[in-house]
Short mmCIF file of C-alpha atoms in Angstrom, two decimals:
data_model
loop_
_atom_site.label_atom_id
_atom_site.label_comp_id
_atom_site.label_asym_id
_atom_site.label_seq_id
_atom_site.Cartn_x
_atom_site.Cartn_y
_atom_site.Cartn_z
CA ASP A 81 0.09 -0.32 0.20
CA HIS A 82 0.85 2.81 -1.12
CA VAL A 83 0.65 4.96 1.88
CA TYR A 84 1.39 2.35 4.01
CA GLY A 85 5.12 2.80 2.40
CA MET A 86 5.46 6.90 3.05
CA TYR A 87 4.51 6.15 6.66
CA LYS A 88 7.48 3.32 6.69
CA LYS A 89 9.95 5.59 4.43
CA SER A 90 8.92 8.60 7.23
CA LEU A 91 10.10 6.19 10.43
CA ASN A 92 12.90 4.96 8.85
CA LYS A 93 14.31 8.64 7.80
CA LEU A 94 13.34 9.70 11.71
CA ALA A 95 15.13 7.47 13.03
CA GLU A 96 18.44 8.77 11.09
CA LEU A 97 17.81 12.15 11.85
CA GLN A 98 16.78 11.06 15.57
CA ILE A 99 20.32 8.66 15.82
CA LYS A 100 22.70 10.02 13.35
CA GLY A 101 21.58 14.01 14.67
CA HIS A 102 22.34 13.21 19.12
CA ASN A 103 26.19 13.50 17.73
CA LEU A 104 25.26 16.36 15.67
CA VAL A 105 23.65 18.72 17.57
CA ASP A 106 24.52 21.26 20.61
CA TYR A 107 21.66 20.69 23.52
CA SER A 108 22.67 24.01 25.28
CA LYS A 109 21.28 25.74 21.95
CA CYS A 110 17.82 24.07 22.20
CA LEU A 111 14.99 27.06 21.58
CA THR A 112 12.56 25.77 25.44
CA ASN A 113 14.28 22.86 27.21
CA SER A 114 17.52 21.60 26.34
CA GLU A 115 15.81 17.71 28.29
CA PHE A 116 12.59 16.19 27.54
CA GLY A 117 13.32 14.94 30.72
CA LYS A 118 10.73 14.52 34.52
CA GLN A 119 10.16 18.59 34.04
CA ALA A 120 9.54 18.65 31.00
CA ILE A 121 7.11 16.04 30.94
CA MET A 122 4.94 17.69 33.79
CA ALA A 123 4.56 20.88 31.48
CA ASP A 124 2.19 18.56 29.35
CA LEU A 125 0.53 16.98 32.16
CA LEU A 126 0.01 19.93 33.70
CA TYR A 127 -0.43 21.75 29.89
CA PHE A 128 -3.11 18.48 29.91
CA LYS A 129 -4.84 19.43 33.80
CA TYR A 130 -5.45 23.25 33.61
CA TYR A 131 -6.28 23.39 29.94
CA PHE A 132 -8.69 20.79 29.55
CA LEU A 133 -9.12 18.84 32.96
CA ASP A 134 -10.37 21.55 35.42
CA ALA A 135 -12.53 23.05 32.61
CA LEU A 136 -14.21 20.25 32.93
CA GLY A 137 -15.06 20.99 36.86
CA LYS A 138 -14.87 17.49 37.82
CA PRO A 139 -13.91 17.06 41.33
CA TYR A 140 -11.19 14.76 41.78
CA ASP A 141 -8.64 14.67 44.51
CA LYS A 142 -5.94 17.59 43.43
CA GLN A 143 -2.38 16.01 45.12
CA LYS A 144 -3.55 12.32 44.73
CA LEU A 145 -2.91 13.38 40.73
CA ILE A 146 -0.45 15.72 40.84
CA ASP A 147 1.51 12.47 42.75
CA ASP A 148 0.54 10.02 40.01
CA PHE A 149 1.83 12.79 37.07
CA GLU A 150 5.39 12.38 39.26
CA ALA A 151 5.27 8.53 39.20
CA LEU A 152 4.72 8.57 36.07
CA SER A 153 6.86 11.76 34.73
CA ASN A 154 9.71 9.45 36.99
CA TYR A 155 8.69 5.92 34.89
CA LEU A 156 9.12 7.54 31.05
CA SER A 157 12.33 9.67 32.33
CA HIS A 158 14.69 7.39 33.01
CA THR A 159 14.56 5.71 29.78
CA GLU A 160 16.89 3.82 28.40
CA HIS A 161 17.52 5.77 24.79
CA LYS A 162 17.59 9.65 24.90
CA TYR A 163 18.59 10.44 21.20
CA PHE A 164 17.43 13.54 18.89
CA MET A 165 13.68 14.17 19.52
CA PHE A 166 12.10 16.01 16.56
CA ARG A 167 8.36 16.75 19.66
CA ASP A 168 5.92 17.50 17.11
CA PHE A 169 6.48 14.94 13.95
CA GLN A 170 3.37 14.73 13.15
CA SER A 171 1.40 14.18 9.24
CA ARG A 172 1.85 17.82 8.48
CA ASN A 173 5.45 18.24 9.36
CA ILE A 174 5.87 16.09 6.95
CA MET A 175 7.44 16.77 2.91
CA VAL A 176 7.33 14.71 -0.11
CA ASP A 177 9.60 15.57 -2.88
CA ASP A 178 8.76 14.74 -6.78
CA LYS A 179 10.70 12.02 -6.67
CA GLU A 180 9.02 10.56 -3.45
CA GLU A 181 11.58 11.34 -0.62
CA VAL A 182 10.64 12.64 2.77
CA HIS A 183 11.47 15.42 4.30
CA PHE A 184 11.16 16.80 7.49
CA ILE A 185 10.28 20.31 8.65
CA ASP A 186 9.27 21.90 11.97
CA TYR A 187 11.89 20.90 14.27
CA GLN A 188 13.00 24.14 16.54
CA GLY A 189 11.61 22.46 19.47
CA GLY A 190 13.55 19.52 18.90
CA MET A 191 15.60 18.51 22.07
CA ASN A 192 17.34 15.52 23.94
CA GLY A 193 14.79 13.10 25.02
CA ALA A 194 13.37 9.86 23.53
CA PRO A 195 12.28 8.52 20.28
CA GLN A 196 9.36 6.66 21.54
CA TYR A 197 7.70 10.24 21.42
CA ASP A 198 7.94 11.25 17.84
CA VAL A 199 5.99 8.31 16.77
CA ALA A 200 3.27 8.18 18.67
CA SER A 201 3.01 11.71 17.86
CA LEU A 202 2.83 10.30 14.05
CA LEU A 203 1.50 6.93 14.64
CA TRP A 204 -1.33 8.15 17.16
CA GLN A 205 -2.51 11.72 15.63
CA ALA A 206 -5.94 12.47 15.57
CA ARG A 207 -7.06 13.52 12.44
CA ALA A 208 -5.14 10.50 10.42
CA ASN A 209 -6.65 7.73 12.64
CA LEU A 210 -5.09 4.84 11.40
CA ASN A 211 -5.83 1.73 12.42
CA GLN A 212 -4.28 -0.17 14.87
CA GLU A 213 -2.83 -2.95 12.53
CA TRP A 214 -0.68 -0.53 11.16
CA LYS A 215 0.52 1.00 14.16
CA GLU A 216 1.67 -2.08 15.22
CA SER A 217 3.30 -3.28 12.22
CA LEU A 218 4.30 0.66 11.46
CA LEU A 219 6.23 0.39 15.49
CA GLU A 220 7.95 -2.88 14.40
CA ASP A 221 8.99 -1.39 10.87
CA TYR A 222 10.37 1.86 12.99
CA MET A 223 12.45 -0.77 15.99
CA ASP A 224 13.92 -2.76 13.17
CA SER A 225 15.14 1.21 11.69
CA PHE A 226 16.25 2.03 14.90
CA GLU A 227 18.43 -0.96 15.59
CA GLN A 228 20.02 -1.78 11.41
CA ILE A 229 21.55 3.26 11.82
CA ALA A 230 21.82 2.33 15.77
CA GLY A 231 23.77 -0.30 15.61
CA LYS A 232 22.43 -2.75 17.97
CA PRO A 233 19.66 -4.54 19.44
CA LEU A 234 16.51 -2.61 20.89
CA ASN A 235 15.01 -4.05 24.75
CA ARG A 236 11.92 -4.31 21.98
CA GLU A 237 9.79 -5.13 25.42
CA VAL A 238 10.75 -2.59 27.41
CA PHE A 239 10.86 -0.29 24.73
CA ARG A 240 7.38 -1.42 24.24
CA SER A 241 6.20 -0.95 27.78
CA GLN A 242 7.53 2.75 27.68
CA TYR A 243 6.77 3.75 24.21
CA HIS A 244 2.88 3.36 25.73
CA GLY A 245 3.64 5.44 28.40
CA TYR A 246 4.80 8.77 25.43
CA VAL A 247 1.46 7.93 23.63
CA LEU A 248 -0.91 8.33 26.81
CA ILE A 249 1.60 11.69 27.11
CA ARG A 250 1.57 12.98 23.50
CA LEU A 251 -2.31 12.63 23.47
CA LEU A 252 -3.13 14.76 26.25
CA GLN A 253 -0.33 17.23 25.29
CA VAL A 254 -2.57 17.88 22.21
CA LEU A 255 -5.61 17.79 24.61
CA GLY A 256 -4.58 20.08 26.37
CA ALA A 257 -3.68 22.11 22.99
CA TYR A 258 -6.80 22.01 21.60
CA GLY A 259 -7.96 22.62 25.49
CA PHE A 260 -6.14 25.33 24.88
CA ARG A 261 -6.66 26.53 21.48
CA GLY A 262 -10.71 25.58 21.44
CA LEU A 263 -11.95 26.59 25.22
CA PHE A 264 -9.73 30.05 25.90
CA GLU A 265 -9.49 31.34 22.47
CA ARG A 266 -12.54 29.56 21.05
CA LYS A 267 -11.37 28.28 18.16
CA ALA A 268 -14.26 26.08 16.02
CA GLN A 269 -11.02 23.97 14.28
CA PHE A 270 -10.04 23.28 17.67
CA LEU A 271 -12.45 22.40 19.72
CA THR A 272 -13.96 19.95 17.19
CA SER A 273 -11.08 17.82 17.70
CA ILE A 274 -11.82 17.69 21.23
CA PRO A 275 -14.12 14.56 20.20
CA LEU A 276 -11.08 12.32 17.82
CA ALA A 277 -8.60 12.69 20.48
CA LEU A 278 -11.09 11.78 23.36
CA SER A 279 -11.49 8.95 21.67
CA ASN A 280 -8.01 8.09 20.34
CA ILE A 281 -7.92 8.57 24.55
CA LYS A 282 -10.48 6.43 25.46
CA TRP A 283 -9.90 3.17 22.80
CA PHE A 284 -5.99 3.16 24.17
CA MET A 285 -7.11 3.19 27.59
CA GLU A 286 -9.24 0.03 26.92
CA HIS A 287 -5.44 -1.57 25.49
CA HIS A 288 -2.70 -0.75 26.78
CA ASN A 289 -1.43 0.78 30.60
CA VAL A 290 1.84 2.84 30.42
CA GLY A 291 3.95 0.21 32.93
CA ILE A 292 3.14 1.49 35.72
CA SER A 293 0.15 1.73 38.37
CA VAL A 294 -1.49 5.95 39.00
CA PRO A 295 -4.88 4.68 39.70
CA THR A 296 -5.99 8.45 40.88
CA PHE A 297 -4.69 8.70 36.91
CA LYS A 298 -6.82 6.24 36.00
CA GLN A 299 -9.68 7.39 37.38
CA VAL A 300 -9.60 11.09 36.10
CA LEU A 301 -8.89 9.83 33.02
CA ASP A 302 -11.89 8.25 32.40
CA ILE A 303 -13.79 11.37 32.90
CA CYS A 304 -12.66 12.85 30.54
CA VAL A 305 -13.62 10.09 27.92
CA SER A 306 -17.12 8.94 29.16
CA ASP A 307 -19.78 9.43 26.51
CA ALA A 308 -21.16 12.14 28.64
CA ILE A 309 -17.91 14.00 28.20
CA ILE A 310 -17.44 13.09 24.40
CA GLU A 311 -20.89 13.60 24.02
CA GLN A 312 -20.77 17.06 25.08
CA PHE A 313 -17.95 18.39 23.17
CA THR A 314 -19.93 16.65 19.72
CA PRO A 315 -22.00 19.21 17.96
CA ILE A 316 -24.40 18.63 15.93
CA GLN A 317 -22.41 18.83 12.21
CA ALA A 318 -24.96 18.70 8.78
CA THR A 319 -25.22 16.54 6.39
CA ASP A 320 -25.20 16.14 1.94
CA GLU A 321 -29.42 16.66 3.40
CA THR A 322 -29.43 18.78 6.22
CA PRO A 323 -31.30 21.61 4.48
CA LEU A 324 -29.70 25.18 6.54
CA VAL A 325 -27.56 27.88 3.86
CA VAL A 326 -26.48 30.30 6.46
CA THR A 327 -26.29 33.55 4.77
CA ILE A 328 -23.65 35.82 5.53
CA SER A 329 -22.89 39.59 4.67
CA SER A 330 -20.76 42.69 5.39
CA PHE A 331 -22.23 45.62 4.66
CA SER A 332 -21.91 49.79 5.13
CA TYR A 333 -23.73 51.45 7.79
CA LYS A 334 -24.55 54.35 4.75
CA LYS A 335 -26.11 51.99 2.61
CA GLY A 336 -28.20 50.13 4.54
CA ILE A 337 -28.67 46.32 6.26
CA PRO A 338 -28.87 44.56 3.37
CA VAL A 339 -32.58 42.87 2.81
CA ASP A 340 -33.16 39.67 3.76
CA ALA A 341 -34.46 37.88 0.74
CA SER A 342 -36.00 34.58 2.58
CA GLU A 343 -39.38 34.81 4.37
CA ASN A 344 -37.60 35.19 7.86
CA GLY A 345 -38.01 38.88 7.55
CA GLY A 346 -34.50 39.27 8.74
CA GLY A 347 -31.89 37.35 10.82
CA PHE A 348 -28.80 38.34 12.80
CA VAL A 349 -27.80 42.12 12.51
CA PHE A 350 -24.27 42.76 14.41
CA ASP A 351 -22.81 46.70 14.55
CA MET A 352 -18.28 46.70 14.58
CA ARG A 353 -18.03 51.20 14.84
CA GLY A 354 -17.60 50.20 17.90
CA ILE A 355 -14.53 48.52 17.37
CA LEU A 356 -11.36 50.85 15.96
CA ASN A 357 -11.21 50.71 12.75
CA PRO A 358 -8.07 50.71 10.26
CA GLY A 359 -9.91 53.01 7.69
CA ARG A 360 -8.54 56.21 10.07
CA PHE A 361 -5.22 55.12 9.02
CA ASP A 362 -3.73 56.10 5.91
CA ASP A 363 -1.51 52.03 5.67
CA TYR A 364 -5.36 50.59 5.48
CA LYS A 365 -7.44 52.91 4.12
CA LYS A 366 -7.36 51.39 0.81
CA LEU A 367 -7.18 47.70 1.38
CA SER A 368 -9.86 45.66 3.16
CA GLY A 369 -10.45 43.00 6.03
CA LEU A 370 -8.86 40.44 3.62
CA ASP A 371 -5.65 41.58 3.38
CA LYS A 372 -3.56 40.04 6.13
CA SER A 373 -2.51 43.15 7.75
CA VAL A 374 -5.23 44.20 8.51
CA LYS A 375 -6.41 41.53 10.11
CA ASP A 376 -2.83 41.65 12.16
CA PHE A 377 -4.26 45.25 13.72
CA LEU A 378 -8.09 43.82 14.46
CA GLU A 379 -6.16 41.53 15.82
CA GLN A 380 -3.84 42.67 17.79
CA ARG A 381 -4.99 45.84 18.71
CA THR A 382 -9.02 45.81 19.46
CA LYS A 383 -11.41 43.72 20.88
CA MET A 384 -11.83 42.30 17.87
CA SER A 385 -10.99 38.47 19.42
CA ASN A 386 -14.00 39.49 22.30
CA PHE A 387 -16.30 40.82 20.08
CA LEU A 388 -16.25 37.79 17.49
CA ASN A 389 -16.62 34.48 20.43
CA SER A 390 -19.41 36.70 21.67
CA VAL A 391 -20.32 36.37 18.24
CA PHE A 392 -20.02 32.35 17.75
CA ASP A 393 -21.53 31.70 21.03
CA ILE A 394 -24.99 33.73 20.36
CA VAL A 395 -25.67 32.48 16.45
CA ASP A 396 -23.97 29.07 17.36
CA ILE A 397 -27.12 27.87 19.36
CA SER A 398 -29.25 29.52 16.04
CA VAL A 399 -27.02 27.15 13.73
CA SER A 400 -26.77 24.26 16.30
CA ASN A 401 -31.23 24.49 16.53
CA TYR A 402 -31.95 25.02 12.96
CA ILE A 403 -29.85 22.48 12.53
CA GLU A 404 -31.83 20.27 14.37
CA ARG A 405 -35.08 21.93 13.69
CA GLY A 406 -34.61 21.34 9.41
CA PHE A 407 -34.77 25.20 9.03
CA ALA A 408 -33.15 26.34 5.64
CA SER A 409 -32.57 29.10 6.13
CA LEU A 410 -30.47 31.93 8.15
CA ALA A 411 -29.07 34.87 7.48
CA VAL A 412 -25.96 37.29 9.74
CA ASN A 413 -24.80 40.58 9.14
CA PHE A 414 -22.42 42.91 10.11
CA GLY A 415 -22.25 45.97 9.62
CA CYS A 416 -18.83 48.84 9.66
CA THR A 417 -19.65 53.27 8.11
CA GLY A 418 -17.18 51.67 4.71
CA GLY A 419 -17.77 47.95 4.92
CA GLN A 420 -14.46 47.41 4.05
CA HIS A 421 -12.41 47.06 7.38
CA ARG A 422 -13.86 45.22 10.30
CA SER A 423 -17.20 44.08 8.55
CA VAL A 424 -15.34 42.10 5.92
CA TYR A 425 -12.29 40.31 8.75
CA ALA A 426 -16.03 38.97 10.92
CA ALA A 427 -17.73 37.89 8.09
CA GLU A 428 -15.79 36.42 7.12
CA ALA A 429 -14.42 34.70 10.73
CA LEU A 430 -17.55 33.65 10.99
CA ALA A 431 -18.06 32.07 8.05
CA ARG A 432 -14.60 30.08 8.42
CA HIS A 433 -16.04 29.31 12.81
CA LEU A 434 -19.83 27.64 10.70
CA LYS A 435 -17.69 25.76 8.93
CA ASN A 436 -15.52 23.52 10.81
CA LYS A 437 -17.35 23.68 13.41
CA PHE A 438 -20.97 22.78 11.66
CA LYS A 439 -19.67 21.85 7.85
CA VAL A 440 -23.81 23.94 7.29
CA LYS A 441 -23.45 25.02 3.58
CA ILE A 442 -22.69 29.14 3.91
CA GLU A 443 -23.36 32.76 1.58
CA LEU A 444 -20.64 35.10 2.21
CA THR A 445 -21.15 37.78 0.66
CA HIS A 446 -19.75 41.62 0.98
CA THR A 447 -22.38 43.97 -0.10
CA ASN A 448 -19.81 47.10 -0.85
CA THR A 449 -16.71 46.20 -2.42
CA ASP A 450 -18.29 48.57 -5.59
CA ASN A 451 -17.54 51.88 -2.61
CA TRP A 452 -14.49 50.30 -1.72
CA MET A 453 -11.94 52.55 -1.19
CA ARG A 454 -8.54 51.66 -3.81
#
């Protein structure tokens, strides 16, 4: 199979990078930590705790959980093998050229650490959803490559045991990232990834252990992967048969609010004029909310993110309800003075959000483009 072959080739190159790179890298110059040791493992576990677990608001024994974190960190940090660790080895960081050779990018966060972590990162990537047969077979292929390049045999039983521990660490680090980006920064593409990550962890827990006893940690994970929690993070989504079309428009208040062509008689209208206007500055007057510099201005110098998070909360309620009830139309309008900067940015942002979260059909229109300053 071609895809399997590319995974195998990537893991072979990974082993080469880890072993040969280890002899070339000056770890004192690492960007974050020089070593993925006990403290770094604890940091990943606490990242999961603060940005996902605590956000659930469920009771648990905090001290006993920290004790289990300490025990697991100690166990995994005393690994027999430490080489160059890529740190974020996933499919989007693997480039394939026209000769089908693989190349790696985005390893600036690399450090000295356990090689199992990188293998876990690739094989357990939630959106890749590799079947278990492939995961097991590719792990064997990787260990074959590792032994060949290192020139010495592995204790495969110990290697596998610690590999499973690193699988869990990686899955929880990713879940923490989804929690931070989704629950705190309110980015829909990360929210919709949470059920996938939870299902991945649930399957892992049902079929593997991490090599040591961590009872409170296991109780906490059982809460996280319960059907109720997974359902909580699984939004209703549109299908090909869903009739709903969300019409999103940007407009200029000088030209008036767009007319809703459906039978609803109107929809949401959000006034963006309370957000600092980039159009007041010469550098942005002839640009629009589609341009990167305007986007940067709105994201970094205004309260646009706060405004849109509130918009998302309001509109999400209606979209979810309309999908469930089989309604066909919802209109959302964003207005500003000229219909060129703030309203355009907001309309684009909502369209992305709804598409990512609900997979709903979108009709996006910027109604005042003919009057934009150019």
